[in-house]
CSV table of C-alpha atoms in Angstrom, one decimal:
chain,number,residue,atom,x,y,z
A,7,UNK,CA,-33.9,25.0,-26.8
A,8,UNK,CA,-36.8,27.2,-25.7
A,9,UNK,CA,-37.2,26.0,-22.1
A,10,UNK,CA,-40.3,24.1,-23.1
A,11,UNK,CA,-39.7,20.5,-24.1
A,12,UNK,CA,-42.2,18.3,-25.8
A,13,UNK,CA,-42.0,14.6,-26.4
A,14,UNK,CA,-42.4,12.8,-28.7
A,15,UNK,CA,-41.6,15.1,-31.7
A,16,UNK,CA,-43.5,12.7,-34.1
A,17,UNK,CA,-46.3,10.2,-33.2
A,18,UNK,CA,-48.1,7.9,-35.5
A,19,UNK,CA,-51.1,6.2,-34.0
A,20,UNK,CA,-54.1,4.1,-35.0
A,21,UNK,CA,-57.7,5.2,-34.2
A,22,UNK,CA,-57.9,2.5,-31.4
A,23,UNK,CA,-54.6,3.3,-29.7
A,24,UNK,CA,-54.0,5.2,-26.5
A,25,UNK,CA,-50.9,7.5,-26.3
A,26,UNK,CA,-49.8,10.5,-24.3
A,27,UNK,CA,-48.1,13.7,-25.2
A,28,UNK,CA,-45.7,15.2,-22.7
A,29,UNK,CA,-44.7,18.8,-22.0
A,30,UNK,CA,-42.2,20.0,-19.5
A,31,UNK,CA,-41.1,23.7,-18.9
A,32,UNK,CA,-38.0,24.7,-17.1
A,33,UNK,CA,-38.8,28.4,-16.9
A,34,UNK,CA,-40.7,28.6,-13.5
A,35,UNK,CA,-43.9,29.7,-15.2
A,36,UNK,CA,-47.2,29.1,-13.6
A,37,UNK,CA,-49.5,28.7,-16.5
A,38,UNK,CA,-49.4,26.0,-19.3
A,39,UNK,CA,-51.4,25.5,-22.5
A,40,UNK,CA,-52.2,23.0,-25.2
A,41,UNK,CA,-52.8,24.3,-28.6
A,42,UNK,CA,-53.7,22.5,-31.8
A,43,UNK,CA,-52.2,23.7,-35.2
A,44,UNK,CA,-53.7,22.5,-38.4
A,45,UNK,CA,-52.6,23.4,-41.8
A,46,UNK,CA,-53.5,26.9,-42.9
A,47,UNK,CA,-55.6,27.5,-39.7
A,48,UNK,CA,-55.1,29.8,-36.7
A,49,UNK,CA,-53.6,28.2,-33.5
A,50,UNK,CA,-56.6,26.7,-31.6
A,51,UNK,CA,-56.5,26.9,-27.8
A,52,UNK,CA,-57.4,23.5,-26.3
A,53,UNK,CA,-56.8,23.8,-22.6
A,54,UNK,CA,-55.3,26.3,-20.0
A,55,UNK,CA,-53.9,25.5,-16.6
A,56,UNK,CA,-53.0,28.0,-14.1
A,57,UNK,CA,-51.1,26.8,-10.9
A,58,UNK,CA,-52.1,23.2,-11.9
A,59,UNK,CA,-55.8,24.0,-12.1
A,60,UNK,CA,-57.6,23.7,-15.4
A,61,UNK,CA,-59.2,27.1,-16.1
A,62,UNK,CA,-60.3,26.6,-19.7
A,63,UNK,CA,-61.5,23.7,-21.8
A,64,UNK,CA,-62.2,25.2,-25.2
A,65,UNK,CA,-65.0,22.8,-26.3
A,66,UNK,CA,-62.4,20.0,-26.8
A,67,UNK,CA,-63.8,16.4,-27.5
A,68,UNK,CA,-63.4,14.0,-24.6
A,69,UNK,CA,-61.0,11.9,-26.6
A,70,UNK,CA,-58.4,14.6,-25.6
A,71,UNK,CA,-57.7,14.4,-21.8
A,72,UNK,CA,-55.2,16.8,-20.2
A,73,UNK,CA,-53.4,16.3,-17.0
A,74,UNK,CA,-51.2,18.7,-15.0
A,75,UNK,CA,-49.6,17.0,-12.0
A,76,UNK,CA,-47.5,20.1,-11.2
A,77,UNK,CA,-46.7,23.6,-12.6
A,78,UNK,CA,-43.8,22.1,-14.7
A,79,UNK,CA,-45.5,19.3,-16.4
A,80,UNK,CA,-48.4,18.9,-18.7
A,81,UNK,CA,-49.8,15.8,-20.5
A,82,UNK,CA,-52.3,15.3,-23.2
A,83,UNK,CA,-53.8,11.8,-23.2
A,84,UNK,CA,-55.2,10.6,-26.5
A,85,UNK,CA,-57.6,7.8,-27.2
A,86,UNK,CA,-59.9,6.8,-29.9
A,87,UNK,CA,-58.7,9.6,-32.1
A,88,UNK,CA,-59.9,10.4,-35.7
A,89,UNK,CA,-57.9,11.1,-38.7
A,90,UNK,CA,-58.9,14.9,-38.5
A,91,UNK,CA,-57.2,15.0,-35.3
A,92,UNK,CA,-53.8,14.8,-37.2
A,93,UNK,CA,-52.1,18.1,-36.5
A,94,UNK,CA,-49.1,19.8,-34.8
A,95,UNK,CA,-49.8,19.9,-30.9
A,96,UNK,CA,-48.1,22.7,-29.2
A,97,UNK,CA,-47.5,23.2,-25.6
A,98,UNK,CA,-46.7,26.6,-24.2
A,99,UNK,CA,-46.1,28.3,-20.8
A,100,UNK,CA,-46.3,31.8,-19.4
A,101,UNK,CA,-45.8,33.8,-16.2
A,102,UNK,CA,-48.7,35.9,-15.3
A,103,UNK,CA,-47.2,38.2,-12.8
A,104,UNK,CA,-44.8,41.0,-13.7
A,105,UNK,CA,-46.8,42.2,-16.7
A,106,UNK,CA,-45.2,39.8,-19.1
A,107,UNK,CA,-47.9,37.8,-20.9
A,108,UNK,CA,-45.9,36.3,-23.8
A,109,UNK,CA,-46.0,32.6,-24.2
A,110,UNK,CA,-43.0,30.4,-24.7
A,111,UNK,CA,-43.8,27.5,-27.0
A,112,UNK,CA,-42.3,24.1,-27.3
A,113,UNK,CA,-41.5,22.7,-30.7
A,114,UNK,CA,-44.6,20.5,-30.9
A,115,UNK,CA,-45.6,17.0,-31.4
A,116,UNK,CA,-46.5,16.1,-35.0
A,117,UNK,CA,-49.4,13.7,-34.7
A,118,UNK,CA,-50.7,11.5,-37.5
A,119,UNK,CA,-53.8,9.4,-37.0
A,120,UNK,CA,-54.1,6.5,-39.4
B,86,UNK,CA,-65.8,15.6,-45.3
B,87,UNK,CA,-62.6,17.6,-44.7
B,88,UNK,CA,-63.2,21.2,-44.1
B,89,UNK,CA,-61.4,23.8,-46.1
B,90,UNK,CA,-58.6,25.5,-44.5
B,91,UNK,CA,-57.8,29.3,-44.6
B,92,UNK,CA,-55.5,30.4,-47.5
B,93,UNK,CA,-52.3,31.5,-45.8
B,94,UNK,CA,-51.3,35.1,-47.0
B,95,UNK,CA,-47.8,35.1,-48.5
B,96,UNK,CA,-45.3,37.9,-48.7
B,97,UNK,CA,-42.4,37.4,-51.1
B,98,UNK,CA,-39.4,39.8,-50.8
B,99,UNK,CA,-35.9,40.0,-52.1
B,100,UNK,CA,-33.0,39.5,-49.7
B,101,UNK,CA,-31.9,42.8,-48.3
B,102,UNK,CA,-35.3,44.6,-48.8
B,103,UNK,CA,-37.5,45.6,-46.0
B,104,UNK,CA,-40.6,43.6,-45.2
B,105,UNK,CA,-43.8,44.7,-43.8
B,106,UNK,CA,-46.3,42.2,-42.5
B,107,UNK,CA,-49.8,43.4,-41.5
B,108,UNK,CA,-52.4,42.2,-39.1
B,109,UNK,CA,-56.0,43.4,-38.3
B,110,UNK,CA,-57.4,42.8,-35.0
B,111,UNK,CA,-61.0,42.8,-34.1
B,112,UNK,CA,-61.3,43.8,-30.5
B,113,UNK,CA,-60.9,47.5,-29.9
B,114,UNK,CA,-60.4,46.8,-26.2
B,115,UNK,CA,-57.3,44.7,-26.7
B,116,UNK,CA,-54.5,45.7,-24.5
B,117,UNK,CA,-51.4,43.9,-25.5
B,118,UNK,CA,-50.1,42.6,-28.8
B,119,UNK,CA,-47.3,40.2,-29.7
B,120,UNK,CA,-45.6,39.0,-32.9
B,121,UNK,CA,-44.4,35.5,-33.1
B,122,UNK,CA,-42.2,33.8,-35.9
B,123,UNK,CA,-42.7,30.1,-36.7
B,124,UNK,CA,-40.1,28.4,-38.7
B,125,UNK,CA,-40.7,25.1,-40.3
B,126,UNK,CA,-40.8,22.1,-37.8
B,127,UNK,CA,-40.6,24.5,-34.8
B,128,UNK,CA,-43.0,26.2,-32.4
B,129,UNK,CA,-43.7,29.9,-32.5
B,130,UNK,CA,-41.0,32.1,-31.0
B,131,UNK,CA,-41.6,35.5,-29.5
B,132,UNK,CA,-40.3,38.4,-31.6
B,133,UNK,CA,-41.5,41.7,-30.1
B,134,UNK,CA,-44.6,43.0,-28.2
B,135,UNK,CA,-46.2,46.3,-27.8
B,136,UNK,CA,-48.9,47.7,-25.3
B,137,UNK,CA,-52.0,49.7,-26.3
B,138,UNK,CA,-50.5,52.9,-24.8
B,139,UNK,CA,-47.7,52.9,-27.4
B,140,UNK,CA,-47.7,53.4,-31.2
B,141,UNK,CA,-44.3,52.1,-32.0
B,142,UNK,CA,-41.6,49.8,-30.5
B,143,UNK,CA,-38.3,48.9,-31.9
B,144,UNK,CA,-36.1,45.9,-31.6
B,145,UNK,CA,-33.2,44.5,-33.4
B,146,UNK,CA,-34.0,44.9,-37.1
B,147,UNK,CA,-37.8,44.7,-36.2
B,148,UNK,CA,-40.3,47.5,-35.6
B,149,UNK,CA,-43.8,47.0,-34.5
B,150,UNK,CA,-46.5,49.7,-35.2
B,151,UNK,CA,-49.9,49.9,-33.7
B,152,UNK,CA,-52.7,52.0,-35.1
B,153,UNK,CA,-55.6,51.8,-32.6
B,154,UNK,CA,-57.9,53.9,-34.7
B,155,UNK,CA,-58.1,51.3,-37.5
B,156,UNK,CA,-57.2,48.3,-35.4
B,157,UNK,CA,-54.0,47.6,-37.3
B,158,UNK,CA,-50.7,46.1,-36.3
B,159,UNK,CA,-47.6,45.8,-38.5
B,160,UNK,CA,-44.3,44.1,-38.1
B,161,UNK,CA,-41.4,45.7,-40.2
B,162,UNK,CA,-38.3,43.8,-40.8
B,163,UNK,CA,-35.3,45.7,-42.0
B,164,UNK,CA,-32.8,44.2,-44.5
B,165,UNK,CA,-34.6,40.8,-44.7
B,166,UNK,CA,-32.5,37.8,-44.6
B,167,UNK,CA,-33.1,34.2,-45.8
B,168,UNK,CA,-33.2,33.2,-42.1
B,169,UNK,CA,-36.3,35.4,-41.8
B,170,UNK,CA,-38.3,33.1,-43.9
B,171,UNK,CA,-41.1,31.8,-41.7
B,172,UNK,CA,-44.8,32.2,-40.8
B,173,UNK,CA,-45.4,35.3,-38.7
B,174,UNK,CA,-48.4,35.5,-36.3
B,175,UNK,CA,-49.8,38.4,-34.4
B,176,UNK,CA,-51.5,37.8,-31.1
B,177,UNK,CA,-53.6,40.0,-28.9
B,178,UNK,CA,-54.9,40.0,-25.3
B,179,UNK,CA,-58.2,41.7,-24.9
B,180,UNK,CA,-58.4,44.3,-22.1
B,181,UNK,CA,-60.2,43.0,-19.2
B,182,UNK,CA,-60.0,39.5,-20.4
B,183,UNK,CA,-58.1,36.6,-19.0
B,184,UNK,CA,-54.5,37.8,-18.9
B,185,UNK,CA,-53.3,34.7,-20.1
B,186,UNK,CA,-55.6,34.1,-23.1
B,187,UNK,CA,-53.8,35.0,-26.2
B,188,UNK,CA,-55.9,35.2,-29.5
B,189,UNK,CA,-53.8,34.4,-32.5
B,190,UNK,CA,-54.3,35.5,-36.1
B,191,UNK,CA,-54.1,33.2,-39.1
B,192,UNK,CA,-50.4,34.0,-39.9
B,193,UNK,CA,-48.5,35.3,-42.9
B,194,UNK,CA,-45.8,33.4,-44.7
B,195,UNK,CA,-42.8,35.5,-45.5
B,196,UNK,CA,-40.6,34.0,-48.3
B,197,UNK,CA,-37.2,35.6,-48.8
B,198,UNK,CA,-35.8,35.2,-52.3
B,199,UNK,CA,-32.0,35.2,-52.6
């Protein structure tokens, strides 16, 4: 248990479905992130939230919609996805103060779009 | 059609040997570097970090070396064990950039042979 919990661990959805990924951090961090990890590719930053405010949207298609209701919770709402969106979606959190910039990652949600 | 993913570099070592994983970074202004380990089915886990004002930092069985002249980072693992088998990522934060924006490398697969 890393302190960052993601649910569900696995998700299979059709291209017309709507689903949400959930991330919760118990570390008191003030920044949260969504990353996409595809096979044999670098981690791709999708969204950044600082103190609940979105500070980065890395040219992510609108079929991915993030939500950050508070500093501890982060959601990724999915709709009308494509098969190429199948990947491991990782949530991370970090604390910006104190000079520590390392991320703590969750275990990810393995998403398969059929 | 489907894009071709990057080939993941692989390092194969015998159990008990020392491992050296290398990483080249592109931004000479990068200020902070981190090594992560990702085991199958898990999110990346923090291993060790180093700031640009240091050349070397040691942890338990791991050492990170930073050569700013050639923009090269390495991770040395002493007495490699089967549990060290994983993908290892280096990450950097550019100086003057957003302090929470880590840039990840492609990763290296470490395979430990018994």
